[in-house]
Short mmCIF file of C-alpha atoms and ligand atoms in Angstrom, two decimals:
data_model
loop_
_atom_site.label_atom_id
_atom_site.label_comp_id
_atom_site.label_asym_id
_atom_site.label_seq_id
_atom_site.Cartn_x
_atom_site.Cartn_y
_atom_site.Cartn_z
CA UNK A 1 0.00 0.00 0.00
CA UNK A 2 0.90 3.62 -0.80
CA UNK A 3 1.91 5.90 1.50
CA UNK A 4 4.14 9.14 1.88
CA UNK A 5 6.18 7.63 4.99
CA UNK A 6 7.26 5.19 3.00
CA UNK A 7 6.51 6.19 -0.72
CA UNK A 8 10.07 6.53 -1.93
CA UNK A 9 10.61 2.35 -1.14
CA UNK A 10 7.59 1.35 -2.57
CA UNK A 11 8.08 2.90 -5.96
CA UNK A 12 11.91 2.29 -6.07
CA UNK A 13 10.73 -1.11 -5.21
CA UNK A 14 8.36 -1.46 -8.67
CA UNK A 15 11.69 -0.99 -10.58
CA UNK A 16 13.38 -3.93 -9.04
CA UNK A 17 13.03 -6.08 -11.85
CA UNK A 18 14.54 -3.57 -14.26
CA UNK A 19 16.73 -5.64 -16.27
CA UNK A 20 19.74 -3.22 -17.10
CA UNK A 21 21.54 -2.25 -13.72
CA UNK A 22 22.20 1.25 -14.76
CA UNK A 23 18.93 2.37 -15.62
CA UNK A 24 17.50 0.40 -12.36
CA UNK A 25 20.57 2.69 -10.02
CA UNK A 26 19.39 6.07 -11.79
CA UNK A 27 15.57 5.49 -11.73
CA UNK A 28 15.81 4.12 -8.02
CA UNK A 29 18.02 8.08 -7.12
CA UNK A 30 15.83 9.23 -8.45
CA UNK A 31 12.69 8.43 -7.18
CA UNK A 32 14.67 8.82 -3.54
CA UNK A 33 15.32 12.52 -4.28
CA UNK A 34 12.66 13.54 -6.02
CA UNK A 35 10.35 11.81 -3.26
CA UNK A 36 12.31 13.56 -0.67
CA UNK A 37 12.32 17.29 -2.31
CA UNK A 38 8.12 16.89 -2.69
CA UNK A 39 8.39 16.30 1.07
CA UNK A 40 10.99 18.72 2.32
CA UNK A 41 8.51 21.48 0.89
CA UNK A 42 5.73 20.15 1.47
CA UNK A 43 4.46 20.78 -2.63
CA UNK A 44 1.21 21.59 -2.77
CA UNK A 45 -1.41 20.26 -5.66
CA UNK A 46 -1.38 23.59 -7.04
CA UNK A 47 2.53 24.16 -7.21
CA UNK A 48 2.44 20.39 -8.53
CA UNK A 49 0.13 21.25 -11.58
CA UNK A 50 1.89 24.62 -12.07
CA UNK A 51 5.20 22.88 -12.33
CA UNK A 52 3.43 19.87 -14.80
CA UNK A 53 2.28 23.38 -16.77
CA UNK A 54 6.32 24.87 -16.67
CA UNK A 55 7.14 21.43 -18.36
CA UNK A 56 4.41 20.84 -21.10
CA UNK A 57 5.12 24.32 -22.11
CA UNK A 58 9.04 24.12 -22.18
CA UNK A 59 7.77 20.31 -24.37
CA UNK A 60 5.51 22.51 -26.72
CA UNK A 61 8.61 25.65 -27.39
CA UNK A 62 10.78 23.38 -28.57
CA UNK A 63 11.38 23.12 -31.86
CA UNK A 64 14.13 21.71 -34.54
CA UNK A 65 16.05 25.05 -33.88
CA UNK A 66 14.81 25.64 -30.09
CA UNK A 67 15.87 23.50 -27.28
CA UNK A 68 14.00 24.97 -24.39
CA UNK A 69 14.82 21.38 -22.26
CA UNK A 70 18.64 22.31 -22.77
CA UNK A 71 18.09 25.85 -21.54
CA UNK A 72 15.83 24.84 -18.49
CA UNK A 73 19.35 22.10 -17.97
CA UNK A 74 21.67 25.09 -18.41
CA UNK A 75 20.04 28.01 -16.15
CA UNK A 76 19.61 25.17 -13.45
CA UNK A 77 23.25 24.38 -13.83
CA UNK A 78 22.73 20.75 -14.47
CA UNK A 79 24.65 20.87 -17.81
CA UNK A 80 27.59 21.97 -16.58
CA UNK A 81 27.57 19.96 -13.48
CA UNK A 82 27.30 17.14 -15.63
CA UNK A 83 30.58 18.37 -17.85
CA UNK A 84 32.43 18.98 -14.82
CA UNK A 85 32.00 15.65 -13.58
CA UNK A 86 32.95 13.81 -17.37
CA UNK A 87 35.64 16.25 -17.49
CA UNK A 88 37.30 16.77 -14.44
CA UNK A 89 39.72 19.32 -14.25
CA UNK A 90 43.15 18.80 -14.97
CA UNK A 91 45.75 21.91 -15.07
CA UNK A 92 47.26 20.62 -18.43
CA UNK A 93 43.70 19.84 -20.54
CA UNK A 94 42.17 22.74 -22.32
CA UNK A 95 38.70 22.66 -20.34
CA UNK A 96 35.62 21.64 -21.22
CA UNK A 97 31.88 23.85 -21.09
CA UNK A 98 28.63 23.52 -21.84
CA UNK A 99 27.45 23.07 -25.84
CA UNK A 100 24.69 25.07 -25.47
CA UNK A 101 21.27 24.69 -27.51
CA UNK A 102 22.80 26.87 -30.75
CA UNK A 103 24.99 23.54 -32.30
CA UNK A 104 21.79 22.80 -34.33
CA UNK A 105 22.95 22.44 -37.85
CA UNK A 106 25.84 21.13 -39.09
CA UNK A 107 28.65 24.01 -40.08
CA UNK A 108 29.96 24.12 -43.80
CA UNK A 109 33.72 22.66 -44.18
CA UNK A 110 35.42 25.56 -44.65
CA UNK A 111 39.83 25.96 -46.28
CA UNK A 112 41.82 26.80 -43.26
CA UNK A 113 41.98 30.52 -43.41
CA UNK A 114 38.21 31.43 -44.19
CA UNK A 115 35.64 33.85 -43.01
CA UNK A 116 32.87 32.22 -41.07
CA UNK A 117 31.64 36.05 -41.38
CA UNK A 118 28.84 35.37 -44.27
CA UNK A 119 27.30 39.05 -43.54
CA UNK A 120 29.97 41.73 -43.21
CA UNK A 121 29.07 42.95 -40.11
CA UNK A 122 31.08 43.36 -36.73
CA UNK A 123 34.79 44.14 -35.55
CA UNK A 124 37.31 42.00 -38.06
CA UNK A 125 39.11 39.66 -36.17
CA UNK A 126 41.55 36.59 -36.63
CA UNK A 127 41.63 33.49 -34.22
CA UNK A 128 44.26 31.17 -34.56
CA UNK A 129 45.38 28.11 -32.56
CA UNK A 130 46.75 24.58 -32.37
CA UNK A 131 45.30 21.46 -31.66
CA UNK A 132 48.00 19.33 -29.39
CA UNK A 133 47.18 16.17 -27.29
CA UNK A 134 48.32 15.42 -23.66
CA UNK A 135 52.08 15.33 -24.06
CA UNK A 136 52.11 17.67 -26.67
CA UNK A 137 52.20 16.31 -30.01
CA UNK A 138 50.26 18.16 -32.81
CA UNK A 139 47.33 16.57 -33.93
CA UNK A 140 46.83 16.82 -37.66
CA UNK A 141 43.88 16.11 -39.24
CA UNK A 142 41.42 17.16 -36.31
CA UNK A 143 37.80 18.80 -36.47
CA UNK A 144 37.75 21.72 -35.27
CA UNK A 145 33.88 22.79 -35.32
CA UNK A 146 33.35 26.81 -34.55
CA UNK A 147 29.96 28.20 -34.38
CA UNK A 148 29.38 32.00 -32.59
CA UNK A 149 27.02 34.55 -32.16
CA UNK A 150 26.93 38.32 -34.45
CA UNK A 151 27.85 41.87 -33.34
CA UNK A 152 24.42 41.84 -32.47
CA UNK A 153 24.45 38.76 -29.86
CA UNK A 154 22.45 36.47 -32.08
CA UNK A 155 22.88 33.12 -34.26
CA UNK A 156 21.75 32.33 -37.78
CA UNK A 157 18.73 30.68 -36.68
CA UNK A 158 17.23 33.01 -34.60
CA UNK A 159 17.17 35.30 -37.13
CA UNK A 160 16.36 33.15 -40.63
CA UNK A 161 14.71 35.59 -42.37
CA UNK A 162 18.03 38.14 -42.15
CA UNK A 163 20.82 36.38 -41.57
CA UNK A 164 22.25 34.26 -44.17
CA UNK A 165 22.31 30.30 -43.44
CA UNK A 166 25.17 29.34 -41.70
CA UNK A 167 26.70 32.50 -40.82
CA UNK A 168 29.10 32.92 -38.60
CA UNK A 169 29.75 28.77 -38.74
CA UNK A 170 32.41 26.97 -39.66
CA UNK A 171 34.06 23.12 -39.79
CA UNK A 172 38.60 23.37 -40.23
CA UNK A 173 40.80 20.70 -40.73
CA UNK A 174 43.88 21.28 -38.29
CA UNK A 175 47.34 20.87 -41.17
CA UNK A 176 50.15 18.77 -40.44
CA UNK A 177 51.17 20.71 -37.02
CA UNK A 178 47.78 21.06 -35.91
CA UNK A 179 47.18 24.31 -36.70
CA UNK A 180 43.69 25.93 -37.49
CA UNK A 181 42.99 29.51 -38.78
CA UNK A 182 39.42 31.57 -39.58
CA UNK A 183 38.51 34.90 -40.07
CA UNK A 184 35.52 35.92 -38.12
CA UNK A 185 34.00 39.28 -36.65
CA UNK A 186 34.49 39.49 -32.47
CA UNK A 187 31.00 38.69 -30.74
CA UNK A 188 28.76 40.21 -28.57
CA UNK A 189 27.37 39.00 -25.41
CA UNK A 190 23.90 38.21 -25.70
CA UNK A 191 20.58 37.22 -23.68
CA UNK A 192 19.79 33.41 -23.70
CA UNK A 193 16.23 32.57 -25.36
CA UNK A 194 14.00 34.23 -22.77
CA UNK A 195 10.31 34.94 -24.28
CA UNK A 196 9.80 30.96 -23.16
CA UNK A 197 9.39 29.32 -19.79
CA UNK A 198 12.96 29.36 -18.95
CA UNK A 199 12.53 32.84 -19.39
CA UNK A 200 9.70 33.45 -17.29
CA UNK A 201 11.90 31.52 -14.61
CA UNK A 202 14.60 33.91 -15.16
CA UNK A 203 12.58 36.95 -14.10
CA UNK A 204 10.19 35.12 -11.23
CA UNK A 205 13.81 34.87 -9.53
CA UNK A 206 15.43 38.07 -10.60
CA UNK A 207 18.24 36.52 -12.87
CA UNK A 208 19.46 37.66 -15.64
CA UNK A 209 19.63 35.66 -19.09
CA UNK A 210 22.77 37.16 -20.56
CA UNK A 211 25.96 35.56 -21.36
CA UNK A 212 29.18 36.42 -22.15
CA UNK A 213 30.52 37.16 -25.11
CA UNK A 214 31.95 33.41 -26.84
CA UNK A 215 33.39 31.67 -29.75
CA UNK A 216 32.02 27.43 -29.52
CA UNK A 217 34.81 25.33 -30.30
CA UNK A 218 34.23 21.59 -30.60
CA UNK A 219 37.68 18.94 -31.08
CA UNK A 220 37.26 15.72 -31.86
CA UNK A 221 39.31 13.42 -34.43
CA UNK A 222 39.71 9.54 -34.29
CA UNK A 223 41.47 8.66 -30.95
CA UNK A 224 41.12 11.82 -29.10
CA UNK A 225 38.27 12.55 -26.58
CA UNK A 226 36.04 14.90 -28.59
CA UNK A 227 36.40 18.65 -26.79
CA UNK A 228 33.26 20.71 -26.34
CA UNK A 229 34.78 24.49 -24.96
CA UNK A 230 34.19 28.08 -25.56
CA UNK A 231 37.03 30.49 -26.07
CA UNK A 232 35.68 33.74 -24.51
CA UNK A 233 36.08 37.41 -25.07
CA UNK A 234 38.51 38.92 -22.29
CA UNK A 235 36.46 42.10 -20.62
CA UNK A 236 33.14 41.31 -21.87
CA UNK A 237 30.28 42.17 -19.58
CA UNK A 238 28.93 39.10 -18.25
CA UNK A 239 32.20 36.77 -17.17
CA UNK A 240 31.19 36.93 -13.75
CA UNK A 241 27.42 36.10 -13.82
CA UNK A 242 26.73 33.89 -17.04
CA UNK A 243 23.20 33.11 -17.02
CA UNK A 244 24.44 29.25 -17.71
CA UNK A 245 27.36 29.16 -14.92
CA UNK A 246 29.42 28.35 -18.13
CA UNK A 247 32.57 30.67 -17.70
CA UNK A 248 36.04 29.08 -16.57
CA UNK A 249 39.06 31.67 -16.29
CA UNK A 250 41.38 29.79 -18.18
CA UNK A 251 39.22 30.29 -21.12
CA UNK A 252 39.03 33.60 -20.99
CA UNK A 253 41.29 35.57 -23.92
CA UNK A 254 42.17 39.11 -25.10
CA UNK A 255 41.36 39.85 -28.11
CA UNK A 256 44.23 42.26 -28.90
CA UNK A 257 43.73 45.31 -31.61
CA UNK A 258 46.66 45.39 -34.37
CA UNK A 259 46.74 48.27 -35.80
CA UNK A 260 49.41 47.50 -38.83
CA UNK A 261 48.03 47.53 -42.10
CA UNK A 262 50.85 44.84 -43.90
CA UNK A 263 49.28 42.28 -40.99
CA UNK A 264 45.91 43.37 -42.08
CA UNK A 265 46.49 42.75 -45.31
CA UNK A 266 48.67 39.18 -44.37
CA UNK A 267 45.78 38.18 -42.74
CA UNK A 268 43.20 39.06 -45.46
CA UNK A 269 41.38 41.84 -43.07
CA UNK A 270 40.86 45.37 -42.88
CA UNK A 271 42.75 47.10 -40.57
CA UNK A 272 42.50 47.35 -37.22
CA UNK A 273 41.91 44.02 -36.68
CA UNK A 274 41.43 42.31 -33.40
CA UNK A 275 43.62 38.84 -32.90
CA UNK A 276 43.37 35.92 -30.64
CA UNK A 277 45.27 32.78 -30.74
CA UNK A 278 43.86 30.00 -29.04
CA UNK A 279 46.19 26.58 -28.21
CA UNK A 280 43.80 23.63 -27.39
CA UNK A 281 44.93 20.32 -25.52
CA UNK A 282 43.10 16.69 -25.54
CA UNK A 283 43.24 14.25 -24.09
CA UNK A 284 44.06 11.05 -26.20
CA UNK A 285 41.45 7.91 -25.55
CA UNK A 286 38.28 7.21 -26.81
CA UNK A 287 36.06 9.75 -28.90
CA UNK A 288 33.38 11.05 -26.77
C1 LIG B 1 25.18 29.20 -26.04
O1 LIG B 1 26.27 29.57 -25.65
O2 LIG B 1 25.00 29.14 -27.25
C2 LIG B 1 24.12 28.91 -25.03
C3 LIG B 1 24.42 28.10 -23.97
C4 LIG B 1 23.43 27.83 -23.05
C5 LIG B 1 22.17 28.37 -23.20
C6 LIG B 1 21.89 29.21 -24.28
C7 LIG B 1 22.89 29.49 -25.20
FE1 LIG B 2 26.76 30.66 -27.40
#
């Protein structure tokens, strides 16, 4: 028989039988904590059918190009809880942060050297970096998967009707010393997706949705644990209160101006310019 003394055994009990051991460990958790947080404040039916509401409405926003599950993760800082314990800190590793709900179509190949800028818009700036596993050997041949927001602190797909597809995207091929180079424009921060129920959240508890301003970078090549990291703007508002909790300090870069028009022109840019380089280690094992 049911009852809330002992509710959380007797439905952890009805999954006894679960035939993978995995599922049967996580399902059983859960069950004990959720049981637990229903009693520790005591939810009422009405904050029980307004929270079944918050969910069927974050179920209904989502779309092929809106995650609204992956925000409600991120603001509640389960995504990055769940990096940081895949990807534990290590002093030598370039670090790992959330992916974020914006990865949601594929990014053209693009020759080392491109613009990912498809709408001439934005400060002119050139990233560089190398891709170099644990004990330093270049790794050629790597993905290196860059996706960003616009001057204006927003992605292709929010904006379909007046950005062009795939702006500001890009997939490079590291060469033989692991090098990758693009031509961008330097981002802006920008408010997370907030006219939805994560939104609503957001202002109910007086946070803010903003983050700070980012490049995405994404690693991964046979044998190499596949890196999901941001390379963010040094001095952009934001680094100390990212709506997501996805900041880490040794991300952080300057973005220095060069004023010297031969580099400019070197680097196929108008001049100033701003310039980052960005050195990326991973770990070798398997992808994932
Ligand atoms: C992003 O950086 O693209 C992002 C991450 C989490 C929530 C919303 C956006
Ligand atoms: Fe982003």
């Amino acid at each position: 028989m049911f009852s809330a003394e002992h509710s959380a055994e007797t439905v952890a009990a009805s999954f006894a039988q679960t035939g993978d051991p995995r599922l049967r460990t996580v399902l059983t958790s859960l069950i004990e904590h959720l049981h637990a947080f229903v009693k520790d404040v005591a939810l009422t039916p009405e904050e029980w059918e307004a929270a079944i509401g918050f969910l069927t409405e974050a179920g209904q926003a989502c779309t092929s190009t809106r995650q609204e599950f992956v925000l409600l993760s991120d603001v509640l800082g389960v995504s990055m809880l769940v990096d940081a314990l895949s990807n534990p800190a290590d002093g030598e590793l370039t670090e790992s942060t959330v992916e974020g709900p914006f990865h949601v179509v594929a990014s053209p190949p693009r020759a080392l050297g491109d613009s990912i800028d498809e709408a001439g818009d934005g400060e002119p700036c050139l990233v560089t970096g190398r891709v170099a596993d644990e004990n330093g050997m270049p790794v050629a041949g790597a993905s290196v998967d860059v996706w960003q927001a616009n001057a204006d602190g927003f992605y292709d797909v929010q904006k379909p009707d007046e950005l062009p597809e795939r702006n500001l995207r890009g997939l490079f091929t590291t060469d033989d010393g692991g090098g990758f180079r693009f031509r961008t424009i330097v981002p802006r921060y920008y408010p997370i997706p907030d006219d939805g129920p994560v939104g609503r959240l957001l202002r109910a508890t007086s946070r803010h949705p903003y983050r700070p301003a980012h490049i995405h970078v994404e690693v991964s090549a046979p044998g190499l644990r596949t890196l999901t990291t941001h390379l963010f703007v040094a001095g952009t508002p934001y680094l100390g209160s990212d709506a997501v909790f996805g900041v880490k300090s040794s991300l952080v870069r300057e973005f220095a101006t060069v004023d010297d028009p031969d580099r400019a022109a070197g680097a196929g840019l108008p001049s100033p310019f701003r310039r980052v380089d960005f050195p990326i280690t991973v770990r070798r094992g398997v992808a994932g």
